[in-house]
JSON list of C-alpha atoms and ligand atoms in Angstrom, two decimals:
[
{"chain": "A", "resi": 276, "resn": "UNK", "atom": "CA", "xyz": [144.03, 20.56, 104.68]},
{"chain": "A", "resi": 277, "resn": "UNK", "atom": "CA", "xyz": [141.81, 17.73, 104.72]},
{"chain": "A", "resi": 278, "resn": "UNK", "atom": "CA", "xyz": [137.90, 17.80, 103.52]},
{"chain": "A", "resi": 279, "resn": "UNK", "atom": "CA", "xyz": [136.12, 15.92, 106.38]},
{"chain": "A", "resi": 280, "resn": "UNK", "atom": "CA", "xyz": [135.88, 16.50, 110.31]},
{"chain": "A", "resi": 281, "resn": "UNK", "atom": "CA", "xyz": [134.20, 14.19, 112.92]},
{"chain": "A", "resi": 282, "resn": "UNK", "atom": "CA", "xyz": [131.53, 16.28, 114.75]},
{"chain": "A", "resi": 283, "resn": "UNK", "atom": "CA", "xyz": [129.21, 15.02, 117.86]},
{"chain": "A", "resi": 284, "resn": "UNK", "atom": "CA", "xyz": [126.10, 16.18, 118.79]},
{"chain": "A", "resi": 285, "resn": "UNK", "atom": "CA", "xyz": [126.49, 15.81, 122.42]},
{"chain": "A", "resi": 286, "resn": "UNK", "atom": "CA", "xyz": [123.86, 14.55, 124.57]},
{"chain": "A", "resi": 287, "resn": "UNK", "atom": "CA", "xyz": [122.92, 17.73, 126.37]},
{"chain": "A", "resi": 288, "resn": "UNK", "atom": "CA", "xyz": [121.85, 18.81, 123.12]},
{"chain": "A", "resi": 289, "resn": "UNK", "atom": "CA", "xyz": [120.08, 15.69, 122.09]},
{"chain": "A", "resi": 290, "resn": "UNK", "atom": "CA", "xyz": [118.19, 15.52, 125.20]},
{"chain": "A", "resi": 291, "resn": "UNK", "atom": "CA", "xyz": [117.18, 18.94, 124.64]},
{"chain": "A", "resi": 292, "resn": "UNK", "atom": "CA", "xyz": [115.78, 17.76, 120.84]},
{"chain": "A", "resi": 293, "resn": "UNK", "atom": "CA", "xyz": [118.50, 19.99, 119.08]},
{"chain": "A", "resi": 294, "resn": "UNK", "atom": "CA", "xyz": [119.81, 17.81, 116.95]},
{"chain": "A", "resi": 295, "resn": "UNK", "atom": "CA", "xyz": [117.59, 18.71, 114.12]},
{"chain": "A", "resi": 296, "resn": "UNK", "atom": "CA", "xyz": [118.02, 22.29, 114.40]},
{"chain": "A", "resi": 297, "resn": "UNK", "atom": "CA", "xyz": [122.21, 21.77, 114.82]},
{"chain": "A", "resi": 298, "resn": "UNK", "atom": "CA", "xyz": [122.12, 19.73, 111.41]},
{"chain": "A", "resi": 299, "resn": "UNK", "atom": "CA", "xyz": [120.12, 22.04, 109.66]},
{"chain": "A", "resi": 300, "resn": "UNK", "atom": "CA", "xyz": [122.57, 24.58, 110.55]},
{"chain": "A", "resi": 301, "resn": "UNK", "atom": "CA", "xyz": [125.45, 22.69, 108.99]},
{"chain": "A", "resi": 302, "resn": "UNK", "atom": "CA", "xyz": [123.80, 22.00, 106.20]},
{"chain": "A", "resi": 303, "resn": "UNK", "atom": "CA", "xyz": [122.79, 25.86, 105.85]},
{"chain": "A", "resi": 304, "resn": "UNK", "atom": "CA", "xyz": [126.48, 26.76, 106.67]},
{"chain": "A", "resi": 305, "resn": "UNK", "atom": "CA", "xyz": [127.49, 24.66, 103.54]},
{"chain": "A", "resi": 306, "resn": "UNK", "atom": "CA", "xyz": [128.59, 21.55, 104.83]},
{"chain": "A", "resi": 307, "resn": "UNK", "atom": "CA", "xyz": [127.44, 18.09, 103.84]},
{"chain": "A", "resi": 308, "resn": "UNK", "atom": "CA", "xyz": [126.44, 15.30, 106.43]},
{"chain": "A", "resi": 309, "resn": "UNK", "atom": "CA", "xyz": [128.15, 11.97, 105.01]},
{"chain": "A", "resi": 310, "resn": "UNK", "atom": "CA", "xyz": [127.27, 10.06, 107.90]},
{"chain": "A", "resi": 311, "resn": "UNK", "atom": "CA", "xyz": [125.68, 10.10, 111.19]},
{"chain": "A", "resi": 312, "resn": "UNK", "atom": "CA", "xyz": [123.68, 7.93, 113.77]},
{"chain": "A", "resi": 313, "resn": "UNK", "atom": "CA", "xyz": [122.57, 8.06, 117.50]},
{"chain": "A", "resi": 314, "resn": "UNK", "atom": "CA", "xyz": [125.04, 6.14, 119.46]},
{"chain": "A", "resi": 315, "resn": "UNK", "atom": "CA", "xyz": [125.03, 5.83, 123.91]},
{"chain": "A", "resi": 316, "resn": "UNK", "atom": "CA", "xyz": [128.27, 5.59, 124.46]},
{"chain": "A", "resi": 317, "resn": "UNK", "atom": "CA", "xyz": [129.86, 2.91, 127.06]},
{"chain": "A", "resi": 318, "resn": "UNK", "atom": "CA", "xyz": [132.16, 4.43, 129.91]},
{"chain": "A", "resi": 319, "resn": "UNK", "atom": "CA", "xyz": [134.61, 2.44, 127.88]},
{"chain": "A", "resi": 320, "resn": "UNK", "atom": "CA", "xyz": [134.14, 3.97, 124.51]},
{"chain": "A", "resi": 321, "resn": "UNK", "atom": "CA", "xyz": [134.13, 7.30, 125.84]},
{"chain": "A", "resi": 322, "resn": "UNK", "atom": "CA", "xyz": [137.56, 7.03, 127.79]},
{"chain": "A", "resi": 323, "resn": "UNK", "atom": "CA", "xyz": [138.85, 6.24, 124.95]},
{"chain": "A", "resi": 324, "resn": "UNK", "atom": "CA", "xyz": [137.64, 8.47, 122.97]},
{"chain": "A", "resi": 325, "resn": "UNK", "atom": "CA", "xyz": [138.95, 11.50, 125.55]},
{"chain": "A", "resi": 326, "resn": "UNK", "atom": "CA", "xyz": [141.98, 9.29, 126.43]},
{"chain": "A", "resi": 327, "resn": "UNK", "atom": "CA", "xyz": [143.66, 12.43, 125.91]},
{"chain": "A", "resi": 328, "resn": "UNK", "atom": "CA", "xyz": [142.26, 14.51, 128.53]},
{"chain": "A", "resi": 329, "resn": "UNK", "atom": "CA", "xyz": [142.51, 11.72, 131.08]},
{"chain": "A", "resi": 330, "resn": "UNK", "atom": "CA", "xyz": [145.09, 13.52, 133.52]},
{"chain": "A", "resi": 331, "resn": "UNK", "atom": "CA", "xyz": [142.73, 16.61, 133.09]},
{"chain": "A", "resi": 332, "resn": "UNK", "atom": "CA", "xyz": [140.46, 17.50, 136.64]},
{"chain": "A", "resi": 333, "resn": "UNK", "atom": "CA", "xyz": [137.54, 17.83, 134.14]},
{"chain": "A", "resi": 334, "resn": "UNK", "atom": "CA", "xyz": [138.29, 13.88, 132.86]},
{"chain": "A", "resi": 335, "resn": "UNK", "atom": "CA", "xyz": [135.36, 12.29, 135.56]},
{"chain": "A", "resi": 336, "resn": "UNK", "atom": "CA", "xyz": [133.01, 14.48, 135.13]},
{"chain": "A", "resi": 337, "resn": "UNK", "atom": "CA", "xyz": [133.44, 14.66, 131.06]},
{"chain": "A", "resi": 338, "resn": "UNK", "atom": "CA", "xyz": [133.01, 10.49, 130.56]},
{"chain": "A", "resi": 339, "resn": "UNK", "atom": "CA", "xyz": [129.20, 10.87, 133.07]},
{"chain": "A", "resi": 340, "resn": "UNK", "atom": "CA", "xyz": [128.09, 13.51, 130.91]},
{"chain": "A", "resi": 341, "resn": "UNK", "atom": "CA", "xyz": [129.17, 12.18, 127.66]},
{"chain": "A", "resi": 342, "resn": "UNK", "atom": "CA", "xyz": [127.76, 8.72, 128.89]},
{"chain": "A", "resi": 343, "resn": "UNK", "atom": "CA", "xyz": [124.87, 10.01, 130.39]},
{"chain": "A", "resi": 344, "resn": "UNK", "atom": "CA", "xyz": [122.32, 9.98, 127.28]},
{"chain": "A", "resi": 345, "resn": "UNK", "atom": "CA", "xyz": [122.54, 9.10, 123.42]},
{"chain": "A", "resi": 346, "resn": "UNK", "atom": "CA", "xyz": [124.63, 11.47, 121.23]},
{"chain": "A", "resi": 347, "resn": "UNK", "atom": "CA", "xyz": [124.89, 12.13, 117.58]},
{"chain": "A", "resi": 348, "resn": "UNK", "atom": "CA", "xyz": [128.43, 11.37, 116.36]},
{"chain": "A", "resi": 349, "resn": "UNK", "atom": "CA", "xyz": [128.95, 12.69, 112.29]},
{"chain": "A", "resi": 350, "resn": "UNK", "atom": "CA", "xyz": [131.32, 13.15, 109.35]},
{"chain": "A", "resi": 351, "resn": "UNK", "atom": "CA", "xyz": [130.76, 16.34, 107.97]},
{"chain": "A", "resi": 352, "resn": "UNK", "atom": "CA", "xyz": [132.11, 17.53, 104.72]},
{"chain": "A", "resi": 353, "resn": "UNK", "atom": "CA", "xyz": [134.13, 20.84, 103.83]},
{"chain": "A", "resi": 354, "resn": "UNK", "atom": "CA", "xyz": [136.65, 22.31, 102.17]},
{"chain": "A", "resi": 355, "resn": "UNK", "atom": "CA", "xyz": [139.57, 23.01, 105.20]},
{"chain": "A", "resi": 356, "resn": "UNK", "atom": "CA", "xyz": [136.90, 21.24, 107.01]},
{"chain": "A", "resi": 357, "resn": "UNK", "atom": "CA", "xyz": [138.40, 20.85, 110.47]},
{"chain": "A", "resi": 358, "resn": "UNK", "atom": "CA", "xyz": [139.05, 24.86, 110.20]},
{"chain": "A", "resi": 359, "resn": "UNK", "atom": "CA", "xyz": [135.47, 25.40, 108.89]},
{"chain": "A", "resi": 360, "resn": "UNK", "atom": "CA", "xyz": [133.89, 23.71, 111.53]},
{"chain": "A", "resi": 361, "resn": "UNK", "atom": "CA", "xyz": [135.67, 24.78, 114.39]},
{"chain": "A", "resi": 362, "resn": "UNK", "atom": "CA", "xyz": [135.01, 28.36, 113.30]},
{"chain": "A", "resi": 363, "resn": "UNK", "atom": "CA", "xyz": [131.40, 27.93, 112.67]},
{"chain": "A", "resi": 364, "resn": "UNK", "atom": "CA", "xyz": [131.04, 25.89, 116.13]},
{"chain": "A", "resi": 365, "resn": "UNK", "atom": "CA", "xyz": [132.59, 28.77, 118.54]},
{"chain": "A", "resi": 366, "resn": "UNK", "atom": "CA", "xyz": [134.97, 28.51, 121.34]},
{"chain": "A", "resi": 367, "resn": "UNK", "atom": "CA", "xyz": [134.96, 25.68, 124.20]},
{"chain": "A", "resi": 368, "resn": "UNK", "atom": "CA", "xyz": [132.79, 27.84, 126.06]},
{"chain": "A", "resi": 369, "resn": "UNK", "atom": "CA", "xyz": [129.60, 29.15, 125.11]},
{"chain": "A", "resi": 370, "resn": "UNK", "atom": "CA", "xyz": [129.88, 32.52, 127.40]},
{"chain": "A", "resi": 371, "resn": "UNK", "atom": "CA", "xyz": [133.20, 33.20, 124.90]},
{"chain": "A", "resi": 372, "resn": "UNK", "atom": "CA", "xyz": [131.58, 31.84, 121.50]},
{"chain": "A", "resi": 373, "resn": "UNK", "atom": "CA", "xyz": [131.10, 34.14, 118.91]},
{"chain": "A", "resi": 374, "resn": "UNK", "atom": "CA", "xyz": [127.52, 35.80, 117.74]},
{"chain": "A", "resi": 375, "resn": "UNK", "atom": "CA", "xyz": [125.73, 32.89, 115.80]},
{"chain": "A", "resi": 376, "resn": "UNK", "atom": "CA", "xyz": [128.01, 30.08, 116.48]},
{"chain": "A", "resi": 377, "resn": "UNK", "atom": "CA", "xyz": [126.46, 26.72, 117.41]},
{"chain": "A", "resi": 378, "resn": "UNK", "atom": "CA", "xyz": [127.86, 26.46, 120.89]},
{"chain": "A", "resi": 379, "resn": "UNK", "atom": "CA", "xyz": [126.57, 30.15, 121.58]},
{"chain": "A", "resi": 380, "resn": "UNK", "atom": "CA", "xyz": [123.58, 29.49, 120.97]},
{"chain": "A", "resi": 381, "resn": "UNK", "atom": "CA", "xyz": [122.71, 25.91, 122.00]},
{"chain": "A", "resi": 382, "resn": "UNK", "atom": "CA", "xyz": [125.69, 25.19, 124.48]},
{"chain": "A", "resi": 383, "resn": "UNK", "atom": "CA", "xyz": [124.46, 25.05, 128.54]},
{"chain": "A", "resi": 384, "resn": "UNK", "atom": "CA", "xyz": [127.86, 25.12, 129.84]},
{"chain": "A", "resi": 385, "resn": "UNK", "atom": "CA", "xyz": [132.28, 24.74, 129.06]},
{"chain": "A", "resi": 386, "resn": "UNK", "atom": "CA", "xyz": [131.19, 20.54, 129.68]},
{"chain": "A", "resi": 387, "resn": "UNK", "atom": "CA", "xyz": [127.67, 20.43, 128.27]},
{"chain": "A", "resi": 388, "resn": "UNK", "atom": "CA", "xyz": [128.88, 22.43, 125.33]},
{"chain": "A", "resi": 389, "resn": "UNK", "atom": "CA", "xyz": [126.59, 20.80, 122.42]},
{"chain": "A", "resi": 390, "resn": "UNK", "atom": "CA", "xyz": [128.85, 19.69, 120.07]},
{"chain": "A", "resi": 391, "resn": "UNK", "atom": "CA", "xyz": [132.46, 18.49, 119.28]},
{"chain": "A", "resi": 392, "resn": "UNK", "atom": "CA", "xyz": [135.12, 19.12, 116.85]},
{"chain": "A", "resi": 393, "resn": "UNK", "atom": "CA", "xyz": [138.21, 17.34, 115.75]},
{"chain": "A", "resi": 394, "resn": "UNK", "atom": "CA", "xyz": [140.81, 19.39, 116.03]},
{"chain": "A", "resi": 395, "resn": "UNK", "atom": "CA", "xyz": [143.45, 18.85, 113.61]},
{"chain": "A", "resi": 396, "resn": "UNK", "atom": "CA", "xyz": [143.21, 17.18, 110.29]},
{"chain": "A", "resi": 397, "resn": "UNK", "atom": "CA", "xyz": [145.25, 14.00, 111.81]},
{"chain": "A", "resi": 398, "resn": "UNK", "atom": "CA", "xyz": [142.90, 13.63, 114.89]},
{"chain": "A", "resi": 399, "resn": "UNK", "atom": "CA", "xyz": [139.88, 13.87, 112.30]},
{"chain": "A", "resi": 400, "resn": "UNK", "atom": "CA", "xyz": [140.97, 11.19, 110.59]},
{"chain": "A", "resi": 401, "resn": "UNK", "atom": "CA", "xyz": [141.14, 8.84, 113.78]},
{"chain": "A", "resi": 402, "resn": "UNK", "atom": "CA", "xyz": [137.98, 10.38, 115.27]},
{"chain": "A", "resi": 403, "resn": "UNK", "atom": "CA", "xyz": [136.03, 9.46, 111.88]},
{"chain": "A", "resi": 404, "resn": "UNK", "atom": "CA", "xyz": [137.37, 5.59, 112.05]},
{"chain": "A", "resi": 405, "resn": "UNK", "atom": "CA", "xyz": [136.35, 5.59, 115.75]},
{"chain": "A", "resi": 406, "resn": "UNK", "atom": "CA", "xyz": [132.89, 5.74, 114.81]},
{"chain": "A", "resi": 407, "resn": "UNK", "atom": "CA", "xyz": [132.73, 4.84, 110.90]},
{"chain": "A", "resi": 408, "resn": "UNK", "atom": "CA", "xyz": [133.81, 2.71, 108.59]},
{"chain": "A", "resi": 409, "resn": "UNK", "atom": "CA", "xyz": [134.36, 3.75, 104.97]},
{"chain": "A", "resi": 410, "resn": "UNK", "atom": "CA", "xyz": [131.43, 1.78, 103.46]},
{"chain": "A", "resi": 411, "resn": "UNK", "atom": "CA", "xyz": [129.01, 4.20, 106.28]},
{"chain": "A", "resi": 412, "resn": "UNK", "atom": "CA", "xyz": [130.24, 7.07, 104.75]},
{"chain": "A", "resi": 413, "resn": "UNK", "atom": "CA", "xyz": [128.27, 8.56, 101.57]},
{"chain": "A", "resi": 414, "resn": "UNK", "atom": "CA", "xyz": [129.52, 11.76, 99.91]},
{"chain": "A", "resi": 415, "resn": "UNK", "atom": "CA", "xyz": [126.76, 12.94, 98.57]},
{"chain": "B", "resi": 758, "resn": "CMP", "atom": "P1", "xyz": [135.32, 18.86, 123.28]},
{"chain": "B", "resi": 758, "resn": "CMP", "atom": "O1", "xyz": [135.57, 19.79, 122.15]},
{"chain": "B", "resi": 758, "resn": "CMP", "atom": "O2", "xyz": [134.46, 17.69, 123.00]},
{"chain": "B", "resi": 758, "resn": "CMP", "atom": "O3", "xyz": [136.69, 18.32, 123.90]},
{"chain": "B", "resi": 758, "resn": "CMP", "atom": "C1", "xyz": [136.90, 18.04, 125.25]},
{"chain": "B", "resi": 758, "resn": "CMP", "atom": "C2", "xyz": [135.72, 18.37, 126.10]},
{"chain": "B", "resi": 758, "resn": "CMP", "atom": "O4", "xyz": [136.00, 18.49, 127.48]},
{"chain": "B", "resi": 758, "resn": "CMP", "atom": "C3", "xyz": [135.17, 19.73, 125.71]},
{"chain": "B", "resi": 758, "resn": "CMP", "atom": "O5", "xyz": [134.60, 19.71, 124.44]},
{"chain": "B", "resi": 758, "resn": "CMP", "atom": "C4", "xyz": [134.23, 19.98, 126.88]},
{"chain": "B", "resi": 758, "resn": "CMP", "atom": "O6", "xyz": [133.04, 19.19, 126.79]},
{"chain": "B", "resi": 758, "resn": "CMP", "atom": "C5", "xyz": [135.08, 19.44, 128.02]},
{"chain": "B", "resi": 758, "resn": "CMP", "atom": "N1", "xyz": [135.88, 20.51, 128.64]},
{"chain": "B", "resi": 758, "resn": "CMP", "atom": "C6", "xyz": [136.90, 21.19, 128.11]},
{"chain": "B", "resi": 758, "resn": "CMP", "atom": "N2", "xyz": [137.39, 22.08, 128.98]},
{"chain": "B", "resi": 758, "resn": "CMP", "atom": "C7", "xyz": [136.66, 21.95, 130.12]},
{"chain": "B", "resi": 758, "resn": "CMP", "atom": "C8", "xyz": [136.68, 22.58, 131.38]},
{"chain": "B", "resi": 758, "resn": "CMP", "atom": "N3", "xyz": [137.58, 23.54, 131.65]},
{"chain": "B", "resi": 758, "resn": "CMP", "atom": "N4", "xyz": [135.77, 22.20, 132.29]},
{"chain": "B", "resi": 758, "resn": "CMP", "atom": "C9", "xyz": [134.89, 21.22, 132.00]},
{"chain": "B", "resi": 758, "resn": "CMP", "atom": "N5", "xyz": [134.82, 20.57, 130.81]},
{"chain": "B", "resi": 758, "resn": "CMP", "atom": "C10", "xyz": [135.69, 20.94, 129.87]}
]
């Protein structure tokens, strides 16, 4: 099990001026922020990005959103991180996220669900080099 996840502060949660609040969270759940900026993503970027979900009915409707205003992509740090996260994030949607889980409380919707999490220590690793290079990481 690896030690860093890519998370993303999605831009319902942005626009909403969460993103200080979500952090702070992390950082009181005991994980380290080694990198993060703002980033609007192009339609381009973001298909990509959800390449895997293309055949999926949600697919359209997924790239507007997560095109439709600046997000916060960032590495966090953790031991078992991807598991960490996840757990401390909630389920997909908010209505079945656990008591004091990010989503739960800051999530609108199953889309406009706040934030993402890689799911598997491989897809973590791509996710992170989608967004960072290792010089724009800092463990701190
Ligand atoms: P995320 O963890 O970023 O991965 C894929 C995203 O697709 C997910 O969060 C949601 O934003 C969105 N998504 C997943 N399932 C659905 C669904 N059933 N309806 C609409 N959007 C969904």
């Amino acid at each position: 099990m690896g030690n860093y996840t890519l998370g993303i502060i999605k831009p319902d949660a942005v626009r909403k001026n969460y993103t200080g609040k979500i952090i702070d969270r992390f950082l009181q759940g005991g994980f380290k922020i080694v990198a993060a900026r703002l980033e609007h993503l192009s339609r381009e970027q973001a298909e990509k990005f959800y390449a895997v979900h293309k055949e999926r009915p949600f697919f359209n409707d997924l790239i507007e959103f997560m095109t439709s205003g600046p997000c916060m992509p960032f590495v966090a740090e953790h031991k078992n991180a991807v598991e960490s996260y996840r757990k401390f994030i909630g389920a997909t949607n908010p209505t079945e996220a656990a008591e004091g889980t990010i989503r739960r409380d800051f999530a609108e919707s199953i889309q406009n669900n706040a934030v993402h999490g890689s799911d598997s220590d491989e897809n973590a690793e791509k996710e992170i080099a989608f967004f960072f290079t290792v010089s724009q990481i800092h463990t701190i």
